[in-house]
Short mmCIF file of C-alpha atoms in Angstrom, two decimals:
data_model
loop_
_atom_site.label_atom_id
_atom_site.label_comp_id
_atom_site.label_asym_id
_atom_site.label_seq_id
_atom_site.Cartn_x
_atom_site.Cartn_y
_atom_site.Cartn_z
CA UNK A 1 20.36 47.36 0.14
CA UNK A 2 18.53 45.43 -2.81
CA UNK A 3 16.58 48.19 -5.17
CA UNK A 4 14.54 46.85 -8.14
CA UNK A 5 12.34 49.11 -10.69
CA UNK A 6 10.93 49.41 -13.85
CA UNK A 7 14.34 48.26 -15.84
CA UNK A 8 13.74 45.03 -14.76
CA UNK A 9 17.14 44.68 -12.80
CA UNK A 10 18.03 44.34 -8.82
CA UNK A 11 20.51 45.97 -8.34
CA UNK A 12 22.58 45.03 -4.62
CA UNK A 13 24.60 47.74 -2.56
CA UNK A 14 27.24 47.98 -0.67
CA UNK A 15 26.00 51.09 1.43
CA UNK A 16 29.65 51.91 3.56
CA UNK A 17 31.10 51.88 -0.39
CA UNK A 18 28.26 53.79 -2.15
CA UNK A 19 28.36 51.53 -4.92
CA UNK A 20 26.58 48.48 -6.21
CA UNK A 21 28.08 45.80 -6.08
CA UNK A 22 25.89 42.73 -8.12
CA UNK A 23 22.64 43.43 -10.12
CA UNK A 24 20.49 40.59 -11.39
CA UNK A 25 18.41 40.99 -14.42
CA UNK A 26 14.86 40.02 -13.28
CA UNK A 27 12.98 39.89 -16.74
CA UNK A 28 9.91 41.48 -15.41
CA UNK A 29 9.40 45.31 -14.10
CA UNK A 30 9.45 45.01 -10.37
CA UNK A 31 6.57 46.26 -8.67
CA UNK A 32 7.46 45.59 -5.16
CA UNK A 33 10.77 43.47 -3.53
CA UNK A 34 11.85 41.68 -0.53
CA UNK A 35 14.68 39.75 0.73
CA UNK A 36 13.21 36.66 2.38
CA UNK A 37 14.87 34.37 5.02
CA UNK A 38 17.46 31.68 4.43
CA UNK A 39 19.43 29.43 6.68
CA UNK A 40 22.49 32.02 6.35
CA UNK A 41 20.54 35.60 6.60
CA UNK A 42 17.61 34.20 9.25
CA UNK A 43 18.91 34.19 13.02
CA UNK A 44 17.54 30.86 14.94
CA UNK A 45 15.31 33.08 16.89
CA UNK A 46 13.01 33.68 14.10
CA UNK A 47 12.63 30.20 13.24
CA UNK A 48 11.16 29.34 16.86
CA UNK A 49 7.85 29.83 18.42
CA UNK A 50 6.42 33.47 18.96
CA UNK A 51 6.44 32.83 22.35
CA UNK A 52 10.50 32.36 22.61
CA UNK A 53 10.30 35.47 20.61
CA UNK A 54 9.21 37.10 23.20
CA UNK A 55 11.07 39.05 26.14
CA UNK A 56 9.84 39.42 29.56
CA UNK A 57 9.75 42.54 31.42
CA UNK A 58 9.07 43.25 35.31
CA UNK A 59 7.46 45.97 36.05
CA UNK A 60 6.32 47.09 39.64
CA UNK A 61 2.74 47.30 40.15
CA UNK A 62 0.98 49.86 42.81
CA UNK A 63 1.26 47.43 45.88
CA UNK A 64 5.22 46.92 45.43
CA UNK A 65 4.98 43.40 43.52
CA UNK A 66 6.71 42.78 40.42
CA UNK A 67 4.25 41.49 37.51
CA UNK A 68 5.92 40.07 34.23
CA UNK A 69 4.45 41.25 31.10
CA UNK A 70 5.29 40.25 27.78
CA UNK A 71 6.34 42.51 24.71
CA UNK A 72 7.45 40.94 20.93
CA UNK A 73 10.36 42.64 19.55
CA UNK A 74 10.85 43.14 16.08
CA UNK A 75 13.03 40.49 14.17
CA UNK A 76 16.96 41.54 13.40
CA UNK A 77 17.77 42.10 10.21
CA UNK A 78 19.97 40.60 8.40
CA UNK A 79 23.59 41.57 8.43
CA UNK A 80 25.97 41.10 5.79
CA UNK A 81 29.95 41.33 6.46
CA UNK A 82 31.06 39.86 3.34
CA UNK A 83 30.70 39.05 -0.39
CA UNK A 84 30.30 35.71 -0.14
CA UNK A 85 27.75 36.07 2.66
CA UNK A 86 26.17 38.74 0.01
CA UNK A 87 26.39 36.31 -2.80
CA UNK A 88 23.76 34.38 -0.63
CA UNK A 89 20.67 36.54 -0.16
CA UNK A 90 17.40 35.34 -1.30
CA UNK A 91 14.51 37.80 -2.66
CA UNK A 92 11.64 38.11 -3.64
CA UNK A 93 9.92 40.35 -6.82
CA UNK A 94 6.42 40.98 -7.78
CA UNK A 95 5.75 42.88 -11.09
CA UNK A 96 3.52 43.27 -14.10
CA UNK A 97 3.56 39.43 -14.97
CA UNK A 98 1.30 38.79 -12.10
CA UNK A 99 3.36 36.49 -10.79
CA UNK A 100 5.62 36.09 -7.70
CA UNK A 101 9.12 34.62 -8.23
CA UNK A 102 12.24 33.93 -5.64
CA UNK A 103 15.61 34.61 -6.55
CA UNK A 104 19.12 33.67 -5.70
CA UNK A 105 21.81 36.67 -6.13
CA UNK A 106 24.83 35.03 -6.43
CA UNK A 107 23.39 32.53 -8.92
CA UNK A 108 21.17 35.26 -10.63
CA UNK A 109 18.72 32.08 -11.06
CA UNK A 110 15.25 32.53 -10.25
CA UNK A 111 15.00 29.02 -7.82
CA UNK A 112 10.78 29.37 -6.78
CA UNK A 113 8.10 31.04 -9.02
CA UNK A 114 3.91 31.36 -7.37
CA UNK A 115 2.14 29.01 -8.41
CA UNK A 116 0.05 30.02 -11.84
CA UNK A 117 -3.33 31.64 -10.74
CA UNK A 118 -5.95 31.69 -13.44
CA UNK A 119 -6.50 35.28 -14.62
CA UNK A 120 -3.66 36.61 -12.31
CA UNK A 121 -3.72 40.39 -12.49
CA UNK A 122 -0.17 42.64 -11.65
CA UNK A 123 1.25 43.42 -8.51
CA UNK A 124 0.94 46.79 -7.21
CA UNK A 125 3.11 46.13 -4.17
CA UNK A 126 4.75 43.88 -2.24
CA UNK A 127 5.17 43.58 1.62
CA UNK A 128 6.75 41.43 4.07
CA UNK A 129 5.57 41.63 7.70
CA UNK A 130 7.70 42.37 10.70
CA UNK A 131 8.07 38.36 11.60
CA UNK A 132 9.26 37.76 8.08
CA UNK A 133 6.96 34.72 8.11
CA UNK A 134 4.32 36.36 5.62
CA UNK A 135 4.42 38.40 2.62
CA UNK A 136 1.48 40.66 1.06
CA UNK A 137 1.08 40.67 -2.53
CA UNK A 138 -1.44 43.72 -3.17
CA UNK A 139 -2.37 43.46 -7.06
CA UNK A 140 -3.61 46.05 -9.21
CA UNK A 141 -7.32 44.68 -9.12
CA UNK A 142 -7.05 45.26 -5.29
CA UNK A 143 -6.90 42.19 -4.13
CA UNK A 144 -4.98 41.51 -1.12
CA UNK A 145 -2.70 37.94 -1.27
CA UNK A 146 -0.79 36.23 1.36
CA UNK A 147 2.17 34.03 0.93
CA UNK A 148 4.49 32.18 2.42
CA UNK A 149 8.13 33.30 2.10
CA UNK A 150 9.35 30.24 1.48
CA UNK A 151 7.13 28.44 -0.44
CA UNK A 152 5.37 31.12 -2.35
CA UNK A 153 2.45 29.58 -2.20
CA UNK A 154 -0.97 31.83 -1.47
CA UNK A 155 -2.05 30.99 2.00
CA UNK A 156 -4.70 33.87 2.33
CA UNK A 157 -6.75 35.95 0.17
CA UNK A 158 -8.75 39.07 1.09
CA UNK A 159 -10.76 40.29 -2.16
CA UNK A 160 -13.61 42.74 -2.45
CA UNK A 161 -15.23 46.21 -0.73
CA UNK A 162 -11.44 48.14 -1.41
CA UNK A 163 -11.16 51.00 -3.54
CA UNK A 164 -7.84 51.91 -5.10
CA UNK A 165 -5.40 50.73 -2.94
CA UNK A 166 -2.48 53.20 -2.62
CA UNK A 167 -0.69 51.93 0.67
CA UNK A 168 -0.68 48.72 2.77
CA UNK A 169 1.59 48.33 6.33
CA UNK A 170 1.16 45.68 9.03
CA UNK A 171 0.56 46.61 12.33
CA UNK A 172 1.83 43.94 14.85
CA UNK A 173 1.35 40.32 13.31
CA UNK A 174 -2.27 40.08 12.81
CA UNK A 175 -3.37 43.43 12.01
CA UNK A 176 -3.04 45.11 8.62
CA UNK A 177 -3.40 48.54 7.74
CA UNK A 178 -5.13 49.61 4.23
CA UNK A 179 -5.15 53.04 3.04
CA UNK A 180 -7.42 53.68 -0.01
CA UNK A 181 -8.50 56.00 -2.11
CA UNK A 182 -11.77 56.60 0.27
CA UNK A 183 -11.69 58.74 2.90
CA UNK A 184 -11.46 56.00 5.42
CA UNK A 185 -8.57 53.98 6.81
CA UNK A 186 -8.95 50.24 7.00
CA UNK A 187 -7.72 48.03 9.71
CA UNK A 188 -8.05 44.19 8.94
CA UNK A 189 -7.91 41.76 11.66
CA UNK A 190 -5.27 39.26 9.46
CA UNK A 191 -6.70 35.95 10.76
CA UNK A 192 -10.54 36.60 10.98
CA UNK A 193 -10.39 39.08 7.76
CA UNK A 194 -12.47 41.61 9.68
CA UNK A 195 -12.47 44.88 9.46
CA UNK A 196 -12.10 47.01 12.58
#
């Protein structure tokens, strides 16, 4: 478990132990935090298609016939035995700074920062979607940002007609959830940016 807050330290725990067991000092308060996929925490089947993702199912129809259908199961996550496996976790913070930034915890070296935006306002939040291939930066100007894991670099950008944004969640991998502080619930279609 990998907690962050306004101390400006991550702090990583051994849950069997109760006790934490490595904390890196982040130099920003941390707004929102997410371990992001390596080569030694990401299984191989996240790393291939969403179509080997995906498991088949038969399921008997009314005439008798079997018909395969298709359903995406959420991605594993990571499991880690050991120190020195633990030593090798990679996150990710978002704080006041307005900027993104990738760490290393057995290093305590930050090893990928966002690139600058001009004007870039804090992060409110940050979330990482159930295929671990996108993360949501939700600033405090309401804008919504996504990134790629890896790369931090902003591949999408929904701005305008929110409110106060007080919780975000995705809902399968192209729908987002947005709860505001209107009396309406928001559902954006991820790839079009529509709202359903």
């Amino acid at each position: 478990l990998l907690t962050g807050g306004r101390d400006r330290i991550v702090a990583v725990w051994d849950l069997r132990k109760m006790e934490s067991v490595h904390s890196v000092p982040v130099y920003d308060t941390i707004e929102g935090l997410a371990i992001v996929p390596t080569a030694s925490n990401n299984p191989a089947e996240l790393l291939e298609s969403d179509v080997a993702s995906k498991k088949k199912k038969k399921k008997r129809s009314k005439g008798g016939e079997d018909e395969e259908s298709a359903s995406v199961q959420p991605a594993p996550e990571p499991v880690f035995e050991d120190a020195t496996s633990i030593k090798d976790i990679e996150f990710v913070t978002a704080g006041e700074k307005g900027t993104m930034k990738r760490w290393k915890v057995g290093t305590g070296t930050c090893i990928a920062s966002e690139p600058e935006r001009s004007g870039a306002a804090a992060y409110a939040t940050l979330l990482q979607d159930s295929t671990r291939r996108k993360l949501l930066g939700v600033t405090v100007d309401n804008a919504l940002l996504f990134f790629n894991p890896s790369s931090l670099s902003l591949t999408k950008q929904m701005v305008g007609h929110n409110e106060e944004v007080l919780d975000v969640v995705f809902a399968g991998e192209s729908m987002l959830g947005v709860c505001t502080n209107s009396d309406h619930l928001r559902l954006f279609n991820t790839e079009t940016q529509s709202c359903q």
